[in-house]
Amino acid sequence: MTANRNHTLYLVSAGIIWLIIQAAFLLSHGIALNGEPSKYINEANHFLNTGSLSSSNFRLYFVEILLIALAIKSTVGYGLVIAVHLIVNLGATLMIYTFVSKVFSEKTGFFCAILFLLNIPLQEFNVYLQTESLFYSFTILFSLYLLSIQNFTYKHAIFILLSIALLSITRPTGLLIIPPTFLYLFVRFNRSRYKKLQLSIASVLFIGFLFLLNNALGSGGEFDFMLPYQYEHIICGLPTIDQPAVIKTTSNSNSLYGIVYYVANNMGQFIKLACLKTVAFLGLFRPYYSNAHNILLAVLFYPLYIAAIPGCKWWYTNRPYMLLFLTGMIVVTWSSVMITCDDWHNRFFLSISFYVLILGLPAIHNLIKRLTSPK
């Protein structure tokens, strides 16, 4: 009886905190339409008028574009988009609570859900007509579903493939979830009776990843993967030199071969920029942010770095397969930043902030036990 009461109390408390945070953003921001959202609104109108997208690269953002197009055609308006953002975000919050409760305890699950809700930069995107809100929530839902699988079956395989397809047309970085998923399936279920199926799905994911990534690189539009090297961008769109650097490239630089060729023939510049991008990516600070903003980022995320250090040891000892996936997601995102550039608003880091939180949970769980145990 007490366990059920605690479960209900945790769910209700998390729901109230979720509601307060989302309401605060809606009251302070309204439905945010200026800046990047206008790009997706314009593309949604173009899609409604022509039945096609203005550039093939917008296929990698199609979920949000379609959702905005439906909102425009409906009587509900853009509130429909925000409602979907909030519903999926709430689903991700509840799944975090459920997953962590099973691995650790309901109390730790509750605190983990609260820490996720207190990730203010991430939660803020729920009221913007951009792809980030759905992408963050979708990746969390997919990741926790994947890590919850006990016996790999055909149903799991179909759902995984459909989920990856959805992620890949929500944001281009959705493609990055393929390598960690491939490794996790390959290692986690290599002794199951569905071994042949698992190997087949993993192989399809890996080959598909290379094919889709190469196509995404060459999809046109605003994608120019040599621009960050020519003007030595650390933050995307923010050149650090006035004149373009002399670098060796191929005629088809927006391709896997083009990037490999660049790295092989411009190793010095690549290493220098990769180090600077790593500092920006993991350090989080931005010179154009206020001191208060930078301090808030440090308070929110630096303790998670510290907690993740002993946490990795615990995951390795108790759930090594999960550690492989969690660190894999961080590494592929970090690697993508090193070969491109970091985001103005830390959006690339925000996509992995959940995995850093999960890595730090063993230390957080121990701290909660010490603080709440009877003296």
CSV table of C-alpha atoms in Angstrom, one decimal:
chain,number,residue,atom,x,y,z
A,1,MET,CA,0.0,0.0,0.0
A,2,THR,CA,2.8,2.4,0.9
A,3,ALA,CA,4.7,1.6,-2.3
A,4,ASN,CA,1.6,2.4,-4.4
A,5,ARG,CA,1.1,5.6,-2.5
A,6,ASN,CA,4.7,6.7,-3.1
A,7,HIS,CA,4.4,5.8,-6.7
A,8,THR,CA,1.3,8.0,-7.1
A,9,LEU,CA,2.9,10.8,-5.1
A,10,TYR,CA,6.0,10.7,-7.3
A,11,LEU,CA,4.0,10.7,-10.6
A,12,VAL,CA,1.7,13.5,-9.4
A,13,SER,CA,4.6,15.6,-8.1
A,14,ALA,CA,6.6,15.2,-11.4
A,15,GLY,CA,3.4,16.0,-13.4
A,16,ILE,CA,2.9,19.3,-11.4
A,17,ILE,CA,6.6,20.3,-11.8
A,18,TRP,CA,6.4,19.5,-15.5
A,19,LEU,CA,3.2,21.6,-15.9
A,20,ILE,CA,4.7,24.6,-14.0
A,21,ILE,CA,7.9,24.6,-16.2
A,22,GLN,CA,6.0,24.3,-19.5
A,23,ALA,CA,3.5,26.9,-18.4
A,24,ALA,CA,6.3,29.3,-17.4
A,25,PHE,CA,7.8,29.0,-20.9
A,26,LEU,CA,4.5,29.5,-22.6
A,27,LEU,CA,3.7,32.6,-20.5
A,28,SER,CA,7.1,34.1,-21.0
A,29,HIS,CA,7.7,33.2,-24.6
A,30,GLY,CA,4.3,32.4,-26.1
A,31,ILE,CA,4.7,30.3,-29.2
A,32,ALA,CA,8.1,31.3,-30.5
A,33,LEU,CA,8.0,32.0,-34.2
A,34,ASN,CA,10.9,34.4,-34.8
A,35,GLY,CA,14.4,33.3,-36.0
A,36,GLU,CA,14.8,29.7,-37.0
A,37,PRO,CA,11.1,28.7,-36.7
A,38,SER,CA,10.4,31.0,-39.7
A,39,LYS,CA,12.5,28.7,-41.9
A,40,TYR,CA,10.2,25.7,-41.1
A,41,ILE,CA,7.1,27.8,-41.4
A,42,ASN,CA,8.1,29.0,-44.8
A,43,GLU,CA,8.9,25.5,-45.9
A,44,ALA,CA,5.6,24.2,-44.6
A,45,ASN,CA,3.8,26.9,-46.7
A,46,HIS,CA,5.9,25.9,-49.7
A,47,PHE,CA,5.0,22.3,-49.2
A,48,LEU,CA,1.3,23.1,-48.9
A,49,ASN,CA,1.4,25.3,-52.1
A,50,THR,CA,3.5,23.0,-54.3
A,51,GLY,CA,3.3,19.5,-52.7
A,52,SER,CA,7.1,19.4,-52.6
A,53,LEU,CA,10.1,20.7,-50.6
A,54,SER,CA,12.2,23.6,-51.8
A,55,SER,CA,15.4,21.7,-51.2
A,56,SER,CA,16.2,18.0,-50.6
A,57,ASN,CA,17.9,18.8,-47.3
A,58,PHE,CA,14.5,19.6,-45.8
A,59,ARG,CA,13.6,16.0,-46.1
A,60,LEU,CA,15.8,15.6,-42.9
A,61,TYR,CA,13.4,18.0,-41.1
A,62,PHE,CA,10.2,16.7,-42.5
A,63,VAL,CA,8.4,15.7,-39.3
A,64,GLU,CA,8.3,19.3,-38.0
A,65,ILE,CA,7.5,20.7,-41.4
A,66,LEU,CA,4.6,18.3,-41.9
A,67,LEU,CA,3.4,19.1,-38.4
A,68,ILE,CA,3.5,22.8,-39.0
A,69,ALA,CA,1.7,22.3,-42.4
A,70,LEU,CA,-1.1,20.4,-40.6
A,71,ALA,CA,-1.3,23.2,-38.1
A,72,ILE,CA,-1.6,25.8,-40.8
A,73,LYS,CA,-4.4,23.9,-42.5
A,74,SER,CA,-6.3,23.2,-39.3
A,75,THR,CA,-8.3,25.6,-37.2
A,76,VAL,CA,-6.1,25.0,-34.2
A,77,GLY,CA,-3.1,26.8,-35.6
A,78,TYR,CA,0.4,26.6,-34.2
A,79,GLY,CA,-1.0,25.5,-30.9
A,80,LEU,CA,-1.3,22.0,-32.4
A,81,VAL,CA,2.5,21.9,-32.9
A,82,ILE,CA,3.2,23.0,-29.3
A,83,ALA,CA,0.7,20.5,-28.0
A,84,VAL,CA,2.5,17.6,-29.8
A,85,HIS,CA,5.8,18.9,-28.5
A,86,LEU,CA,4.5,18.9,-25.0
A,87,ILE,CA,2.8,15.5,-25.2
A,88,VAL,CA,5.9,13.8,-26.5
A,89,ASN,CA,8.0,15.6,-23.9
A,90,LEU,CA,5.7,14.4,-21.1
A,91,GLY,CA,5.9,10.9,-22.5
A,92,ALA,CA,9.7,11.1,-22.4
A,93,THR,CA,9.6,12.4,-18.8
A,94,LEU,CA,7.4,9.5,-17.7
A,95,MET,CA,9.5,6.9,-19.5
A,96,ILE,CA,12.6,8.3,-17.7
A,97,TYR,CA,10.9,7.8,-14.4
A,98,THR,CA,9.8,4.3,-15.2
A,99,PHE,CA,13.1,3.2,-16.6
A,100,VAL,CA,15.2,4.6,-13.8
A,101,SER,CA,12.8,3.2,-11.2
A,102,LYS,CA,13.3,-0.3,-12.5
A,103,VAL,CA,17.1,0.0,-12.6
A,104,PHE,CA,17.6,1.9,-9.2
A,105,SER,CA,14.5,2.9,-7.2
A,106,GLU,CA,11.3,5.0,-7.6
A,107,LYS,CA,12.9,7.7,-5.5
A,108,THR,CA,15.9,7.9,-7.9
A,109,GLY,CA,13.5,7.7,-10.9
A,110,PHE,CA,11.6,10.7,-9.5
A,111,PHE,CA,14.8,12.8,-8.9
A,112,CYS,CA,16.1,11.8,-12.4
A,113,ALA,CA,12.8,13.0,-14.0
A,114,ILE,CA,13.1,16.3,-12.0
A,115,LEU,CA,16.7,16.8,-13.1
A,116,PHE,CA,15.5,16.3,-16.7
A,117,LEU,CA,12.8,18.9,-16.3
A,118,LEU,CA,15.3,21.3,-14.7
A,119,ASN,CA,17.4,21.1,-17.9
A,120,ILE,CA,16.0,24.6,-18.7
A,121,PRO,CA,17.8,25.0,-22.1
A,122,LEU,CA,16.4,21.8,-23.3
A,123,GLN,CA,12.8,22.3,-22.0
A,124,GLU,CA,12.7,25.8,-23.5
A,125,PHE,CA,12.6,24.3,-27.0
A,126,ASN,CA,9.2,22.9,-26.3
A,127,VAL,CA,7.6,26.3,-27.2
A,128,TYR,CA,9.6,26.9,-30.3
A,129,LEU,CA,8.5,25.8,-33.8
A,130,GLN,CA,11.7,24.0,-34.3
A,131,THR,CA,12.8,20.4,-34.6
A,132,GLU,CA,14.7,20.2,-31.3
A,133,SER,CA,11.8,19.5,-29.0
A,134,LEU,CA,10.6,16.4,-30.9
A,135,PHE,CA,14.1,15.2,-31.6
A,136,TYR,CA,15.2,15.3,-28.0
A,137,SER,CA,12.1,13.5,-26.8
A,138,PHE,CA,12.1,11.0,-29.6
A,139,THR,CA,15.7,10.0,-28.9
A,140,ILE,CA,15.0,9.6,-25.2
A,141,LEU,CA,12.0,7.4,-25.9
A,142,PHE,CA,13.9,5.3,-28.5
A,143,SER,CA,16.9,4.9,-26.3
A,144,LEU,CA,15.0,3.8,-23.2
A,145,TYR,CA,12.9,1.4,-25.3
A,146,LEU,CA,16.1,-0.1,-26.8
A,147,LEU,CA,17.8,-0.5,-23.4
A,148,SER,CA,14.6,-2.1,-22.0
A,149,ILE,CA,14.6,-5.0,-24.5
A,150,GLN,CA,15.2,-8.3,-22.8
A,151,ASN,CA,14.7,-10.7,-25.7
A,152,PHE,CA,15.3,-9.5,-29.3
A,153,THR,CA,12.4,-10.4,-31.7
A,154,TYR,CA,11.1,-9.6,-35.1
A,155,LYS,CA,8.7,-7.1,-33.5
A,156,HIS,CA,11.6,-5.3,-31.9
A,157,ALA,CA,13.5,-5.2,-35.1
A,158,ILE,CA,10.6,-3.7,-37.0
A,159,PHE,CA,10.0,-1.1,-34.3
A,160,ILE,CA,13.7,-0.2,-34.2
A,161,LEU,CA,13.9,0.3,-37.9
A,162,LEU,CA,10.7,2.5,-38.0
A,163,SER,CA,11.9,4.5,-35.1
A,164,ILE,CA,15.3,5.2,-36.7
A,165,ALA,CA,13.5,6.2,-39.9
A,166,LEU,CA,11.4,8.7,-37.9
A,167,LEU,CA,14.4,10.1,-36.1
A,168,SER,CA,16.3,10.5,-39.5
A,169,ILE,CA,13.5,12.8,-40.9
A,170,THR,CA,13.1,14.7,-37.6
A,171,ARG,CA,16.7,16.1,-37.6
A,172,PRO,CA,19.8,15.2,-39.7
A,173,THR,CA,21.6,14.2,-36.5
A,174,GLY,CA,19.0,11.4,-36.1
A,175,LEU,CA,21.3,9.4,-38.4
A,176,LEU,CA,23.9,9.4,-35.6
A,177,ILE,CA,21.8,7.0,-33.5
A,178,ILE,CA,22.5,4.2,-36.0
A,179,PRO,CA,26.1,3.3,-35.0
A,180,PRO,CA,25.4,3.0,-31.3
A,181,THR,CA,22.3,1.0,-32.0
A,182,PHE,CA,24.3,-1.2,-34.3
A,183,LEU,CA,27.0,-1.8,-31.7
A,184,TYR,CA,24.4,-2.4,-28.9
A,185,LEU,CA,22.4,-5.0,-30.9
A,186,PHE,CA,25.6,-6.7,-32.1
A,187,VAL,CA,27.1,-7.1,-28.7
A,188,ARG,CA,24.0,-7.4,-26.5
A,189,PHE,CA,22.2,-10.2,-28.3
A,190,ASN,CA,25.0,-12.1,-30.0
A,191,ARG,CA,24.0,-15.3,-28.0
A,192,SER,CA,20.3,-15.1,-28.5
A,193,ARG,CA,18.2,-17.5,-30.6
A,194,TYR,CA,17.6,-14.5,-32.9
A,195,LYS,CA,21.3,-14.1,-33.6
A,196,LYS,CA,20.9,-14.3,-37.4
A,197,LEU,CA,18.1,-11.7,-37.2
A,198,GLN,CA,20.2,-9.5,-34.9
A,199,LEU,CA,23.2,-9.7,-37.2
A,200,SER,CA,21.1,-9.0,-40.2
A,201,ILE,CA,19.5,-5.9,-38.7
A,202,ALA,CA,22.8,-4.6,-37.4
A,203,SER,CA,24.4,-5.1,-40.8
A,204,VAL,CA,21.5,-3.3,-42.5
A,205,LEU,CA,21.7,-0.5,-40.0
A,206,PHE,CA,25.5,0.0,-40.6
A,207,ILE,CA,25.3,-0.1,-44.4
A,208,GLY,CA,22.2,2.0,-44.3
A,209,PHE,CA,23.9,4.5,-42.1
A,210,LEU,CA,26.8,4.9,-44.5
A,211,PHE,CA,24.4,5.3,-47.4
A,212,LEU,CA,22.1,7.7,-45.7
A,213,LEU,CA,24.9,9.8,-44.2
A,214,ASN,CA,26.6,10.1,-47.6
A,215,ASN,CA,23.3,11.2,-49.1
A,216,ALA,CA,22.6,13.7,-46.3
A,217,LEU,CA,26.0,15.3,-46.7
A,218,GLY,CA,25.2,15.9,-50.4
A,219,SER,CA,21.6,16.9,-50.0
A,220,GLY,CA,22.3,20.5,-50.9
A,221,GLY,CA,20.5,23.5,-49.4
A,222,GLU,CA,22.5,25.2,-46.6
A,223,PHE,CA,24.8,22.2,-46.1
A,224,ASP,CA,28.4,23.1,-46.9
A,225,PHE,CA,30.8,20.9,-44.9
A,226,MET,CA,34.0,22.6,-46.0
A,227,LEU,CA,32.9,26.1,-44.9
A,228,PRO,CA,33.8,25.5,-41.2
A,229,TYR,CA,37.3,24.6,-42.3
A,230,GLN,CA,37.8,27.4,-44.8
A,231,TYR,CA,36.9,30.0,-42.3
A,232,GLU,CA,37.8,27.9,-39.2
A,233,HIS,CA,34.4,28.0,-37.5
A,234,ILE,CA,34.4,26.7,-33.9
A,235,ILE,CA,30.7,27.8,-33.5
A,236,CYS,CA,28.7,27.3,-36.7
A,237,GLY,CA,28.2,30.5,-38.6
A,238,LEU,CA,30.9,32.3,-36.6
A,239,PRO,CA,34.2,32.5,-38.6
A,240,THR,CA,37.4,33.1,-36.7
A,241,ILE,CA,39.5,34.3,-39.7
A,242,ASP,CA,38.7,36.9,-42.3
A,243,GLN,CA,40.3,35.3,-45.4
A,244,PRO,CA,39.6,31.6,-46.3
A,245,ALA,CA,42.3,29.2,-45.2
A,246,VAL,CA,44.2,27.3,-48.0
A,247,ILE,CA,43.0,23.7,-47.6
A,248,LYS,CA,43.1,20.7,-49.9
A,249,THR,CA,39.6,19.4,-50.9
A,250,THR,CA,38.0,17.3,-53.6
A,251,SER,CA,35.5,18.4,-56.2
A,252,ASN,CA,32.7,16.6,-54.2
A,253,SER,CA,33.6,17.8,-50.7
A,254,ASN,CA,30.0,17.3,-49.4
A,255,SER,CA,30.4,13.5,-49.1
A,256,LEU,CA,32.0,10.9,-46.9
A,257,TYR,CA,35.0,10.7,-49.3
A,258,GLY,CA,35.3,14.5,-49.3
A,259,ILE,CA,35.5,14.6,-45.5
A,260,VAL,CA,38.0,11.7,-45.3
A,261,TYR,CA,40.1,13.4,-48.0
A,262,TYR,CA,40.1,16.7,-46.1
A,263,VAL,CA,41.1,15.1,-42.8
A,264,ALA,CA,43.9,13.0,-44.4
A,265,ASN,CA,45.3,16.0,-46.3
A,266,ASN,CA,44.8,18.8,-43.7
A,267,MET,CA,45.6,16.9,-40.5
A,268,GLY,CA,47.2,19.8,-38.6
A,269,GLN,CA,44.3,22.2,-39.1
A,270,PHE,CA,41.8,19.4,-38.4
A,271,ILE,CA,43.4,18.5,-35.0
A,272,LYS,CA,43.6,22.2,-34.0
A,273,LEU,CA,40.0,22.9,-34.8
A,274,ALA,CA,38.8,19.5,-33.3
A,275,CYS,CA,40.4,20.5,-29.9
A,276,LEU,CA,38.9,23.9,-29.9
A,277,LYS,CA,35.4,22.5,-30.9
A,278,THR,CA,35.7,19.9,-28.1
A,279,VAL,CA,36.3,22.7,-25.5
A,280,ALA,CA,33.3,24.6,-26.9
A,281,PHE,CA,31.2,21.5,-27.0
A,282,LEU,CA,31.9,20.1,-23.5
A,283,GLY,CA,32.8,23.4,-21.9
A,284,LEU,CA,29.4,25.0,-22.9
A,285,PHE,CA,30.5,28.6,-22.2
A,286,ARG,CA,29.9,31.1,-24.9
A,287,PRO,CA,31.4,34.6,-24.9
A,288,TYR,CA,28.2,36.1,-26.1
A,289,TYR,CA,26.2,34.6,-23.2
A,290,SER,CA,25.9,36.7,-20.0
A,291,ASN,CA,27.9,35.6,-17.0
A,292,ALA,CA,24.6,34.5,-15.3
A,293,HIS,CA,23.8,32.3,-18.3
A,294,ASN,CA,27.2,30.7,-18.3
A,295,ILE,CA,27.1,30.1,-14.6
A,296,LEU,CA,23.7,28.5,-15.0
A,297,LEU,CA,25.1,26.1,-17.6
A,298,ALA,CA,28.0,25.2,-15.3
A,299,VAL,CA,25.6,24.6,-12.3
A,300,LEU,CA,23.3,22.4,-14.4
A,301,PHE,CA,25.8,20.2,-16.2
A,302,TYR,CA,29.3,20.2,-14.6
A,303,PRO,CA,28.1,18.2,-11.5
A,304,LEU,CA,26.8,15.6,-14.0
A,305,TYR,CA,30.3,15.3,-15.5
A,306,ILE,CA,31.6,14.6,-12.0
A,307,ALA,CA,28.9,12.1,-11.2
A,308,ALA,CA,29.5,10.3,-14.5
A,309,ILE,CA,33.1,9.4,-13.7
A,310,PRO,CA,32.2,6.8,-10.9
A,311,GLY,CA,29.0,6.1,-12.7
A,312,CYS,CA,30.8,4.7,-15.7
A,313,LYS,CA,32.5,2.2,-13.5
A,314,TRP,CA,29.1,1.1,-12.0
A,315,TRP,CA,27.5,0.7,-15.5
A,316,TYR,CA,30.6,-1.3,-16.7
A,317,THR,CA,30.3,-3.7,-13.8
A,318,ASN,CA,26.5,-4.0,-13.7
A,319,ARG,CA,25.1,-3.0,-17.2
A,320,PRO,CA,28.1,-3.1,-19.6
A,321,TYR,CA,25.8,-3.2,-22.7
A,322,MET,CA,24.0,0.0,-21.6
A,323,LEU,CA,27.3,1.7,-21.0
A,324,LEU,CA,28.3,0.9,-24.6
A,325,PHE,CA,25.2,2.5,-26.0
A,326,LEU,CA,25.2,5.6,-23.6
A,327,THR,CA,28.9,6.4,-24.3
A,328,GLY,CA,28.4,5.5,-28.0
A,329,MET,CA,25.7,8.2,-28.3
A,330,ILE,CA,28.0,10.8,-26.7
A,331,VAL,CA,31.0,9.8,-28.8
A,332,VAL,CA,29.2,9.9,-32.2
A,333,THR,CA,27.7,13.3,-31.4
A,334,TRP,CA,31.0,14.7,-30.2
A,335,SER,CA,32.7,13.3,-33.3
A,336,SER,CA,30.1,15.0,-35.6
A,337,VAL,CA,30.9,18.3,-33.9
A,338,MET,CA,34.7,17.8,-34.4
A,339,ILE,CA,34.2,17.3,-38.2
A,340,THR,CA,31.7,20.1,-38.5
A,341,CYS,CA,31.2,22.8,-35.9
A,342,ASP,CA,29.5,23.4,-32.6
A,343,ASP,CA,26.1,25.0,-32.3
A,344,TRP,CA,25.5,28.6,-31.2
A,345,HIS,CA,22.9,27.5,-28.5
A,346,ASN,CA,24.6,24.3,-27.4
A,347,ARG,CA,21.9,22.3,-29.2
A,348,PHE,CA,24.3,19.5,-30.0
A,349,PHE,CA,25.3,19.1,-26.4
A,350,LEU,CA,21.7,19.2,-25.3
A,351,SER,CA,21.0,16.1,-27.4
A,352,ILE,CA,23.5,14.1,-25.3
A,353,SER,CA,22.8,15.8,-21.9
A,354,PHE,CA,20.3,13.0,-21.1
A,355,TYR,CA,23.0,10.4,-21.6
A,356,VAL,CA,25.4,12.2,-19.3
A,357,LEU,CA,22.6,12.3,-16.7
A,358,ILE,CA,22.0,8.6,-17.0
A,359,LEU,CA,25.7,7.9,-16.7
A,360,GLY,CA,25.8,9.8,-13.5
A,361,LEU,CA,22.8,8.1,-11.9
A,362,PRO,CA,24.7,5.5,-9.8
A,363,ALA,CA,26.4,8.4,-8.0
A,364,ILE,CA,23.2,10.3,-7.7
A,365,HIS,CA,21.4,7.2,-6.4
A,366,ASN,CA,24.0,6.7,-3.7
A,367,LEU,CA,23.8,10.4,-2.7
A,368,ILE,CA,20.0,10.2,-2.5
A,369,LYS,CA,20.2,7.1,-0.2
A,370,ARG,CA,22.6,8.9,2.1
A,371,LEU,CA,20.5,12.0,2.3
A,372,THR,CA,17.2,10.2,2.8
A,373,SER,CA,18.2,7.2,4.9
A,374,PRO,CA,17.2,7.3,8.7
A,375,LYS,CA,20.0,8.6,10.9
